[in-house]
């Protein structure tokens, strides 16, 4: 315990040696632990939380908030230690040797501190914490105390805090979503602890939190002194008897649940904790590790020769994986993961476009569950379409529990003026993004059951929406999609956004193709699905007219897609300066309120198509467009650099790829956007994975469905190793500077350059042209 | 507003330029404002309170606490400013030019801060706060805002916080005394604000807090955005419209009451605030200043040539005066004033022995009210006597609202072991201390009504107690008082403590003398008083036997009073080292657990007699004893140095007097005891006044009742000026190095050396031998 056998060099570890007021909130995101069901932001055991955050996936409430939001739930983490009544806190004079380490391999956060009280008594402490990925209601801490120079009791206080608010730091947006219905002492057999019951004020969801303290040394060592129920909080105070030099261990076992949906999913707190006490801390930790080991087996990417990139990449995979729960298809992943309150826990295109590829390629079951969330919110999506006067299903730009649009229509600026937010009405591309993810999942998994049960219906209903949303322009004899916002949010109210129109037409086409295919293979099922979707067979064919005549603006002479109609006529202001990280600086004398009058863009828009369905375009077209748009991209979204890295690598553009990749990979580990405190940049985490695998790893799927590998490594990388699933076949790709080797647990033809190779368990070598 | 026209040189000002986690709580004591009825600890307007503390004098509650304690009441002070939604806090990167000044002449705390938000918007703020000494329910703030480089709204949040606990930082002793009964928005005519009602859980005292915000520029400038009732807290959020460069003023008017005793003392919050709104901030400030100006007129002590001493002295007078309310004789002053939770707000001998002389000599009405508190708690004191099997009234060592002993009989050490606290049983000298204060008050004020209504009865009932408490020792043929603790708490369970026995005998004698006097002057009243006290005339005479035969241990050969029987036989360990401030260090190899086996003492015990009734002793006796005991005093009480300074000066001992005086005067201004955070060292504040007036000022009253002036000034002082009341005659003493001048608004004979002088309005010169 007392020798911190960790080093900053180990790329499985994230280490913190200091906590200041300026960094605490961001570190709470970095050290958050979650299992897709619940999350606990990374409150240091030796410092009260700055932004306390206990969340349950899918638990939303509105109350006085502008729109429904993910609820900050009662915080079960407060734990205070008192040496001779002197409160142990990092930052106080007596505190030394503070270290906190997230071990991503184990899914455990360990913290160390030595504290010398004013009386001179010196205590050394270690705390380990996990949130179980095996039994998702469970979380636990193991504490170890050593009295260095005294033999006496110390005092410990635990609490469950229901006074929490959402947006607590914001003067206007702070909202109370909880009503604490009961709290007090909890006895589970001979073991004591505390409980707190609450309920969301609008949505009425019961939340139960309980925790107990156990000391293997028995009752003589740990004694409950008092339980203090306060209005919305409960505290229990214990004494722990220490003998000088003799380490004492304490376990804190926690159990929590939010009873979403039907009440019969409720497990009694006592029952839940009793079972946990029976199995114990170590057994649960072992089960948790087993799940996590399987995750790393499936999803780890190894980079030799670059610990910085290796650690940052794993950081993203660890936290992104913590947001998903394959067993609950009523929930998806918000833009900030389960790691903070940012974007109100709402689900955006981020999930399907940036995060899902990671899950599709490494954890197909989880991917399926995440897509089912969209299926389960179809009713809301239908309502959105109907409200806009359209047919079919229109998925919301911001989604919560029902699929009904929850983008706030109005924001408030600093001056208090209402600012119209148009994304809810105009960022319709979300519908094509979901189609893309469904099709990508179907392609990679070959999951026919999902196709029949949910996938095709999603495609049909969104296709129906597109067909009714596109407008026929009789003058130009073309279909148009007007008044939209593409991925680049610098430009609103644009017409015929290439990204949107291209993907919409592609979606209509792909959906029709699937219908044709199924008509041959399983006409009964098709009929059934069409009925469920309220789509006629004739209607499907009629979509082809729309798909074919949907206008894609293009400068054919230059071979350039026009981001939207009229974009090329906008002011073309060159970017001439970059910061030390290679990120563009705003051109001088630019009026930031009139960005919409320039060709400067926030993030890839046309180029985004190449990232998603690159197989549809020739290299020549891709290169021309990439070169044009990259010069005009300000990278003002965390989603931007990873996409440019990935697409660029596929086009032989290696110059900035590593810088883009590192920028993306380190977004939250170094807080380079300055808002890690609000939560994980979850889309960026997925984008980082895509840069590594699709970019450096060179993985793509040709139009004929063949796996293609075209890797490239930065010069200082010795090896890149990644794996993925192709229709239940597991492939491992090992790329070195001189050669690439592909292993497959079932023999499979793959392609690289213009050659095909037969991958097998023994591996096949693909020569590399460096 | 924007030029801080204050300097650290002005001895009316206490200034703070920084707030760190380590100093915040102590500064909250230093900047506390109070009016004897209520107090508000000095929460900085730009930093949340570390130890929030709103108190009402006399408002005690027990609930789960070990003994009844002064209740930490709902905090009405939280005020947050947000610039472009960025919270203004001292210590954040954008904060600069923070200054806080307590202007002791005005009784106003002013705070300045400039804050630059992350958006670049820069705001300069000034806040003034007072707690009115005129209308004691009222407190107020005046805010001034200037937007330096923007024209836009800012956001303001006010709150009343009922989540407060007593001893909130302590794991075991934290206690919830309040139940919040209601809270919400308060509209007073067109003016909006918030209110919170609470009630103490055991004692059932209703507490009402309300506050409103007013902007003289009208409704366009200040707008209530929302009122947020939380479980035990209420918040209101306003927007304030600023125009660049144009200062905007805001008033916050607060009204609070704790309804002690009969409910018909209750004033409606709305009524109270409505009246305050009608009169306004400035009128109330003016009334407050008038009261304070009168206080300084009566009580100020001017020191020329030593700003450090001047400021520190005023600091003590300002804060001590803030603790007393001449209009409420149900309350007294706790050991920590109204400034913190220390000593649970209990009243000790500190009040009568250390603080009362200040009030008796400068504010006789307040002194009378404080003594009436003892009269009003006689019933409890009688119960204490009866419980011990004694007659009369035995005032408690620690007193709260009823006079019943509230010293906790047990404490708990770090190890959790119960530790017996004997002071409640054994520090009986409190009864003689009260007698001393009553007699001193009567002597100085000549307040016959008080004598008849309350004073004599207090004396009679405590005398009755002494007579029954003293034991006859037939073997030695003497009365003894056994098993006590004197002022020096290093020694417990001692017999015949000189201080106790001497004062008890003196009290008996003085009481009998008063009875004799009254028998001549007003026999009817005497009879009535004796009846009320349940004391017979014969009984009074019988006390003389006790007074005369009460044993005072003394080494007659050396002319030394023995602190208690056997003291001289204890180990005599010399003090050989002093710290840089001249304070003694513990002798080496001393076992601190066996202090009781040594002659080392905590604070003056025998010497305390000279401070109180010095006229009873010859100079020779005083010098001998002073010299003996000073060498053995560790000064481990804040009450010690000021007494040695004062007594020493009367004996011509000038060597350490200034150091002792400064040490005492600066106790809380520099936090030299390290616990200013717990509250004011109120007794020390009184002791500081005594050192200045009785010590340097040389004021005493001869046995024949003549005012005596024997001043001495430290060499670097140019002048000392103080004033006091002698039976409604106001005297002013101006001491310079070469001469001393005494003014009296009514001609009066005074004495200095062996000469008499006639003081008058024109002043009389007293030559000084330097």
CSV table of C-alpha atoms in Angstrom, one decimal, chain B residues 149-492:
chain,number,residue,atom,x,y,z
B,149,UNK,CA,-16.0,48.0,-20.6
B,150,UNK,CA,-19.5,46.7,-21.4
B,151,UNK,CA,-23.1,47.7,-21.4
B,152,UNK,CA,-25.2,44.7,-20.5
B,153,UNK,CA,-27.0,43.0,-17.6
B,154,UNK,CA,-25.2,41.3,-14.8
B,155,UNK,CA,-26.9,38.6,-12.7
B,156,UNK,CA,-27.2,38.7,-8.9
B,157,UNK,CA,-28.3,36.0,-6.6
B,158,UNK,CA,-29.3,36.5,-3.0
B,159,UNK,CA,-30.2,33.7,-0.6
B,160,UNK,CA,-31.2,32.9,2.9
B,161,UNK,CA,-29.6,29.6,3.9
B,162,UNK,CA,-31.3,27.4,6.5
B,163,UNK,CA,-29.1,24.4,5.9
B,164,UNK,CA,-26.7,25.6,8.5
B,165,UNK,CA,-25.5,23.4,11.4
B,166,UNK,CA,-23.8,24.1,14.7
B,167,UNK,CA,-20.2,22.8,14.8
B,168,UNK,CA,-20.7,21.9,11.1
B,169,UNK,CA,-17.0,21.1,10.7
B,170,UNK,CA,-16.9,18.6,13.6
B,171,UNK,CA,-17.7,15.0,12.8
B,172,UNK,CA,-19.4,14.3,16.1
B,173,UNK,CA,-20.6,17.6,17.5
B,174,UNK,CA,-22.4,18.8,14.3
B,175,UNK,CA,-25.9,19.4,15.4
B,176,UNK,CA,-29.0,20.5,13.5
B,177,UNK,CA,-30.9,23.0,15.7
B,178,UNK,CA,-33.3,24.3,13.1
B,179,UNK,CA,-36.4,23.2,11.4
B,180,UNK,CA,-37.2,25.4,8.4
B,181,UNK,CA,-40.9,26.0,8.5
B,182,UNK,CA,-41.4,28.1,5.3
B,183,UNK,CA,-39.4,30.0,2.7
B,184,UNK,CA,-40.1,31.7,-0.5
B,185,UNK,CA,-40.6,35.0,-2.3
B,186,UNK,CA,-41.5,38.1,-0.3
B,187,UNK,CA,-43.2,41.1,-1.9
B,188,UNK,CA,-43.4,44.3,0.1
B,189,UNK,CA,-45.5,46.6,-2.0
B,190,UNK,CA,-43.7,46.8,-5.3
B,191,UNK,CA,-40.4,45.6,-3.8
B,192,UNK,CA,-39.4,42.0,-4.0
B,193,UNK,CA,-37.2,39.8,-1.9
B,194,UNK,CA,-37.1,36.5,0.0
B,195,UNK,CA,-38.0,35.2,3.4
B,196,UNK,CA,-37.3,32.2,5.5
B,197,UNK,CA,-39.0,31.1,8.7
B,198,UNK,CA,-37.4,28.6,11.0
B,199,UNK,CA,-37.9,27.3,14.5
B,200,UNK,CA,-35.4,25.8,16.9
B,201,UNK,CA,-36.1,22.1,17.3
B,202,UNK,CA,-36.0,21.9,21.1
B,203,UNK,CA,-36.6,25.3,22.4
B,204,UNK,CA,-39.2,26.1,19.7
B,205,UNK,CA,-38.1,29.7,19.2
B,206,UNK,CA,-39.4,31.1,15.9
B,207,UNK,CA,-36.8,32.9,13.7
B,208,UNK,CA,-37.8,35.1,10.8
B,209,UNK,CA,-35.4,36.4,8.2
B,210,UNK,CA,-36.3,38.6,5.2
B,211,UNK,CA,-34.6,40.8,2.8
B,212,UNK,CA,-35.4,42.9,-0.3
B,213,UNK,CA,-33.4,44.5,-3.1
B,214,UNK,CA,-34.0,48.1,-4.2
B,215,UNK,CA,-32.5,50.0,-7.0
B,216,UNK,CA,-33.0,53.8,-6.9
B,217,UNK,CA,-32.7,53.8,-10.7
B,218,UNK,CA,-36.0,52.0,-10.8
B,219,UNK,CA,-37.5,48.8,-12.2
B,220,UNK,CA,-35.8,49.1,-15.5
B,221,UNK,CA,-32.4,48.6,-13.9
B,222,UNK,CA,-33.3,45.8,-11.5
B,223,UNK,CA,-35.5,42.9,-12.4
B,224,UNK,CA,-36.4,39.8,-10.4
B,225,UNK,CA,-35.9,36.8,-12.7
B,226,UNK,CA,-36.8,34.0,-10.5
B,227,UNK,CA,-37.2,32.9,-6.9
B,228,UNK,CA,-36.0,29.4,-6.1
B,229,UNK,CA,-37.3,27.8,-2.9
B,230,UNK,CA,-35.1,24.8,-2.0
B,231,UNK,CA,-35.7,22.5,0.9
B,232,UNK,CA,-34.0,24.6,3.6
B,233,UNK,CA,-32.9,27.6,1.6
B,234,UNK,CA,-34.4,30.2,-0.7
B,235,UNK,CA,-32.7,32.0,-3.5
B,236,UNK,CA,-33.7,34.9,-5.7
B,237,UNK,CA,-32.0,35.8,-8.9
B,238,UNK,CA,-32.1,39.3,-10.4
B,239,UNK,CA,-30.7,41.0,-13.4
B,240,UNK,CA,-29.2,44.4,-13.1
B,241,UNK,CA,-28.8,46.5,-16.2
B,242,UNK,CA,-25.4,48.3,-16.4
B,243,UNK,CA,-24.3,51.0,-18.8
B,244,UNK,CA,-20.6,51.2,-19.4
B,245,UNK,CA,-18.8,53.6,-17.0
B,246,UNK,CA,-22.0,54.6,-15.2
B,247,UNK,CA,-22.1,53.5,-11.6
B,248,UNK,CA,-25.3,51.8,-10.5
B,249,UNK,CA,-26.4,51.5,-6.9
B,250,UNK,CA,-28.4,48.8,-5.2
B,251,UNK,CA,-29.6,48.5,-1.7
B,252,UNK,CA,-30.2,45.3,0.1
B,253,UNK,CA,-32.3,45.8,3.2
B,254,UNK,CA,-32.6,43.0,5.8
B,255,UNK,CA,-34.8,42.4,8.7
B,256,UNK,CA,-34.5,39.6,11.2
B,257,UNK,CA,-35.9,38.5,14.5
B,258,UNK,CA,-35.8,35.6,16.9
B,259,UNK,CA,-38.9,35.6,19.0
B,260,UNK,CA,-37.5,34.8,22.5
B,261,UNK,CA,-39.9,34.7,25.4
B,262,UNK,CA,-43.4,35.9,24.8
B,263,UNK,CA,-44.8,35.8,21.3
B,264,UNK,CA,-46.3,39.2,21.4
B,265,UNK,CA,-42.8,40.6,20.8
B,266,UNK,CA,-43.2,39.4,17.2
B,267,UNK,CA,-43.1,42.0,14.4
B,268,UNK,CA,-44.3,40.8,11.0
B,269,UNK,CA,-41.5,40.5,8.5
B,270,UNK,CA,-43.5,42.5,5.9
B,271,UNK,CA,-44.2,45.2,8.4
B,272,UNK,CA,-40.6,45.3,9.5
B,273,UNK,CA,-39.3,45.5,6.0
B,274,UNK,CA,-41.9,47.9,4.9
B,275,UNK,CA,-40.9,50.3,7.6
B,276,UNK,CA,-37.3,49.9,6.7
B,277,UNK,CA,-38.0,50.5,3.0
B,278,UNK,CA,-39.9,53.7,4.0
B,279,UNK,CA,-37.0,55.1,6.0
B,280,UNK,CA,-34.4,53.8,3.7
B,281,UNK,CA,-30.8,52.7,3.8
B,282,UNK,CA,-29.3,56.1,4.3
B,283,UNK,CA,-31.6,57.2,7.1
B,284,UNK,CA,-30.9,54.0,9.0
B,285,UNK,CA,-27.2,54.3,8.4
B,286,UNK,CA,-27.4,57.7,9.8
B,287,UNK,CA,-29.2,56.5,12.9
B,288,UNK,CA,-26.7,53.7,13.3
B,289,UNK,CA,-23.8,56.1,13.1
B,290,UNK,CA,-25.4,58.4,15.7
B,291,UNK,CA,-25.6,55.5,18.1
B,292,UNK,CA,-22.0,54.5,17.3
B,293,UNK,CA,-20.8,58.1,17.6
B,294,UNK,CA,-22.2,58.3,21.1
B,295,UNK,CA,-20.5,55.1,21.9
B,296,UNK,CA,-17.1,56.4,20.7
B,297,UNK,CA,-17.8,59.6,22.5
B,298,UNK,CA,-18.3,57.7,25.7
B,299,UNK,CA,-15.8,54.9,25.3
B,300,UNK,CA,-13.0,55.8,22.8
B,301,UNK,CA,-9.4,55.8,24.1
B,302,UNK,CA,-7.0,57.8,22.1
B,303,UNK,CA,-3.4,57.0,21.9
B,304,UNK,CA,-1.1,59.4,20.1
B,305,UNK,CA,2.2,58.1,18.7
B,306,UNK,CA,1.2,54.5,18.4
B,307,UNK,CA,-1.2,53.7,15.6
B,308,UNK,CA,-0.7,50.0,16.1
B,309,UNK,CA,-1.9,50.1,19.7
B,310,UNK,CA,-4.6,52.6,18.8
B,311,UNK,CA,-6.1,50.4,16.1
B,312,UNK,CA,-5.9,47.2,18.1
B,313,UNK,CA,-7.4,48.9,21.2
B,314,UNK,CA,-10.3,50.2,19.2
B,315,UNK,CA,-10.8,46.9,17.5
B,316,UNK,CA,-11.5,45.4,20.9
B,317,UNK,CA,-13.8,48.2,22.0
B,318,UNK,CA,-15.8,48.1,18.8
B,319,UNK,CA,-16.3,44.4,18.9
B,320,UNK,CA,-17.0,44.2,22.6
B,321,UNK,CA,-19.6,46.9,22.4
B,322,UNK,CA,-21.3,45.1,19.5
B,323,UNK,CA,-22.1,42.2,21.9
B,324,UNK,CA,-24.2,44.1,24.3
B,325,UNK,CA,-27.8,45.2,24.2
B,326,UNK,CA,-28.8,47.6,26.9
B,327,UNK,CA,-32.5,47.0,26.1
B,328,UNK,CA,-32.6,43.3,26.7
B,329,UNK,CA,-31.8,42.2,30.2
B,330,UNK,CA,-32.5,38.6,29.5
B,331,UNK,CA,-29.2,38.2,27.8
B,332,UNK,CA,-25.5,38.6,28.5
B,333,UNK,CA,-22.3,38.2,26.6
B,334,UNK,CA,-20.7,34.8,25.8
B,335,UNK,CA,-17.0,34.1,26.1
B,336,UNK,CA,-16.7,34.5,22.3
B,337,UNK,CA,-19.0,37.4,22.1
B,338,UNK,CA,-21.6,37.2,19.4
B,339,UNK,CA,-18.8,36.4,17.0
B,340,UNK,CA,-18.6,32.7,16.8
B,341,UNK,CA,-19.6,29.3,18.1
B,342,UNK,CA,-16.7,29.0,20.5
B,343,UNK,CA,-17.7,27.9,24.1
B,344,UNK,CA,-21.2,27.3,22.7
B,345,UNK,CA,-22.2,30.9,23.4
B,346,UNK,CA,-22.1,30.3,27.1
B,347,UNK,CA,-21.6,33.1,29.6
B,348,UNK,CA,-18.7,32.7,32.1
B,349,UNK,CA,-17.0,34.8,34.8
B,350,UNK,CA,-15.4,36.5,31.7
B,351,UNK,CA,-18.4,38.8,31.5
B,352,UNK,CA,-18.4,40.1,35.1
B,353,UNK,CA,-14.6,40.1,35.7
B,354,UNK,CA,-13.2,41.2,32.4
B,355,UNK,CA,-15.9,42.8,30.3
B,356,UNK,CA,-18.1,44.5,32.8
B,357,UNK,CA,-15.6,47.1,34.0
B,358,UNK,CA,-15.5,48.5,30.4
B,359,UNK,CA,-19.3,48.8,30.4
B,360,UNK,CA,-19.5,50.1,34.0
B,361,UNK,CA,-17.1,52.9,33.4
B,362,UNK,CA,-18.3,53.9,29.9
B,363,UNK,CA,-21.8,52.6,29.4
B,364,UNK,CA,-23.5,52.2,32.7
B,365,UNK,CA,-26.9,51.4,31.3
B,366,UNK,CA,-25.5,48.5,29.4
B,367,UNK,CA,-23.7,47.3,32.5
B,368,UNK,CA,-26.9,47.4,34.4
B,369,UNK,CA,-28.6,45.3,31.7
B,370,UNK,CA,-25.9,42.8,31.7
B,371,UNK,CA,-26.1,42.4,35.5
B,372,UNK,CA,-29.9,42.1,35.3
B,373,UNK,CA,-29.3,39.0,33.2
B,374,UNK,CA,-27.9,37.4,36.4
B,375,UNK,CA,-30.9,38.6,38.3
B,376,UNK,CA,-33.2,37.1,35.7
B,377,UNK,CA,-31.4,33.8,35.9
B,378,UNK,CA,-31.5,33.6,39.8
B,379,UNK,CA,-34.1,30.9,39.6
B,380,UNK,CA,-31.7,28.6,37.8
B,381,UNK,CA,-28.9,29.6,40.2
B,382,UNK,CA,-31.1,28.6,43.1
B,383,UNK,CA,-31.7,25.2,41.4
B,384,UNK,CA,-27.9,24.7,41.0
B,385,UNK,CA,-27.5,25.4,44.8
B,386,UNK,CA,-30.3,23.1,45.8
B,387,UNK,CA,-28.9,20.3,43.6
B,388,UNK,CA,-25.6,20.6,45.4
B,389,UNK,CA,-27.4,20.5,48.7
B,390,UNK,CA,-26.7,24.2,49.4
B,391,UNK,CA,-28.7,27.2,50.2
B,392,UNK,CA,-29.1,30.4,48.2
B,393,UNK,CA,-28.1,30.9,44.6
B,394,UNK,CA,-25.2,29.4,43.0
B,395,UNK,CA,-24.5,30.9,39.6
B,396,UNK,CA,-23.4,28.4,37.0
B,397,UNK,CA,-19.9,28.3,35.7
B,398,UNK,CA,-21.4,28.2,32.2
B,399,UNK,CA,-24.7,30.0,31.8
B,400,UNK,CA,-27.1,30.0,28.9
B,401,UNK,CA,-30.8,31.1,29.0
B,402,UNK,CA,-32.0,29.9,32.4
B,403,UNK,CA,-29.1,30.1,34.8
B,404,UNK,CA,-29.0,26.4,35.3
B,405,UNK,CA,-25.5,25.0,35.0
B,406,UNK,CA,-24.7,24.0,31.4
B,407,UNK,CA,-21.1,23.1,31.7
B,408,UNK,CA,-20.8,19.7,30.0
B,409,UNK,CA,-19.9,17.3,32.8
B,410,UNK,CA,-18.0,15.1,30.3
B,411,UNK,CA,-15.8,15.8,27.3
B,412,UNK,CA,-14.4,13.3,24.8
B,413,UNK,CA,-10.7,13.1,24.0
B,414,UNK,CA,-9.2,12.2,20.7
B,415,UNK,CA,-9.2,8.5,21.6
B,416,UNK,CA,-12.9,8.7,22.3
B,417,UNK,CA,-12.5,8.4,26.1
B,418,UNK,CA,-14.8,10.4,28.3
B,419,UNK,CA,-13.0,13.1,30.2
B,420,UNK,CA,-14.6,14.5,33.3
B,421,UNK,CA,-14.9,18.2,33.2
B,422,UNK,CA,-14.9,19.6,36.8
B,423,UNK,CA,-15.3,23.3,36.2
B,424,UNK,CA,-19.1,23.2,36.5
B,425,UNK,CA,-18.8,21.7,40.0
B,426,UNK,CA,-15.7,23.4,41.2
B,427,UNK,CA,-15.3,26.9,39.7
B,428,UNK,CA,-17.5,28.4,42.3
B,429,UNK,CA,-15.6,31.7,42.3
B,430,UNK,CA,-18.0,32.8,39.6
B,431,UNK,CA,-20.4,33.8,42.5
B,432,UNK,CA,-17.9,36.1,44.0
B,433,UNK,CA,-17.0,37.5,40.5
B,434,UNK,CA,-20.7,38.4,40.0
B,435,UNK,CA,-20.7,40.1,43.5
B,436,UNK,CA,-17.6,42.0,42.5
B,437,UNK,CA,-19.3,43.3,39.4
B,438,UNK,CA,-22.5,44.2,41.1
B,439,UNK,CA,-20.6,46.1,43.8
B,440,UNK,CA,-18.4,47.8,41.2
B,441,UNK,CA,-21.4,48.9,39.3
B,442,UNK,CA,-23.1,50.2,42.4
B,443,UNK,CA,-20.0,52.0,43.4
B,444,UNK,CA,-19.5,53.7,40.0
B,445,UNK,CA,-23.1,54.4,39.1
B,446,UNK,CA,-24.6,55.0,42.5
B,447,UNK,CA,-27.7,53.3,40.9
B,448,UNK,CA,-29.9,53.0,44.0
B,449,UNK,CA,-32.8,51.7,42.0
B,450,UNK,CA,-30.7,48.8,40.8
B,451,UNK,CA,-29.6,48.1,44.3
B,452,UNK,CA,-33.1,47.9,45.6
B,453,UNK,CA,-34.7,46.1,42.7
B,454,UNK,CA,-32.0,43.5,41.8
B,455,UNK,CA,-28.5,44.2,43.1
B,456,UNK,CA,-28.9,43.5,46.8
B,457,UNK,CA,-31.0,40.4,46.1
B,458,UNK,CA,-28.2,39.0,44.0
B,459,UNK,CA,-25.7,39.7,46.7
B,460,UNK,CA,-27.9,38.2,49.4
B,461,UNK,CA,-28.6,35.0,47.6
B,462,UNK,CA,-25.0,34.4,46.6
B,463,UNK,CA,-23.9,35.3,50.2
B,464,UNK,CA,-26.4,32.7,51.5
B,465,UNK,CA,-24.8,30.2,49.1
B,466,UNK,CA,-21.3,31.0,50.3
B,467,UNK,CA,-22.3,30.7,53.9
B,468,UNK,CA,-23.8,27.3,53.3
B,469,UNK,CA,-21.0,26.2,51.0
B,470,UNK,CA,-18.1,26.9,53.3
B,471,UNK,CA,-17.4,24.1,55.8
B,472,UNK,CA,-16.5,24.5,59.4
B,473,UNK,CA,-13.3,22.6,60.2
B,474,UNK,CA,-13.6,22.0,64.0
B,475,UNK,CA,-10.0,20.8,64.3
B,476,UNK,CA,-8.5,23.9,62.8
B,477,UNK,CA,-11.3,26.1,64.0
B,478,UNK,CA,-11.8,27.7,60.6
B,479,UNK,CA,-14.1,27.8,57.7
B,480,UNK,CA,-12.9,26.2,54.5
B,481,UNK,CA,-13.9,26.0,50.9
B,482,UNK,CA,-12.7,22.7,49.6
B,483,UNK,CA,-12.5,21.0,46.2
B,484,UNK,CA,-12.5,24.0,44.0
B,485,UNK,CA,-10.8,25.3,40.9
B,486,UNK,CA,-9.5,28.9,41.0
B,487,UNK,CA,-8.9,31.1,38.0
B,488,UNK,CA,-5.7,29.0,37.3
B,489,UNK,CA,-7.2,25.8,35.8
B,490,UNK,CA,-3.9,23.9,35.9
B,491,UNK,CA,-4.9,22.9,39.4
B,492,UNK,CA,-8.2,21.2,40.1
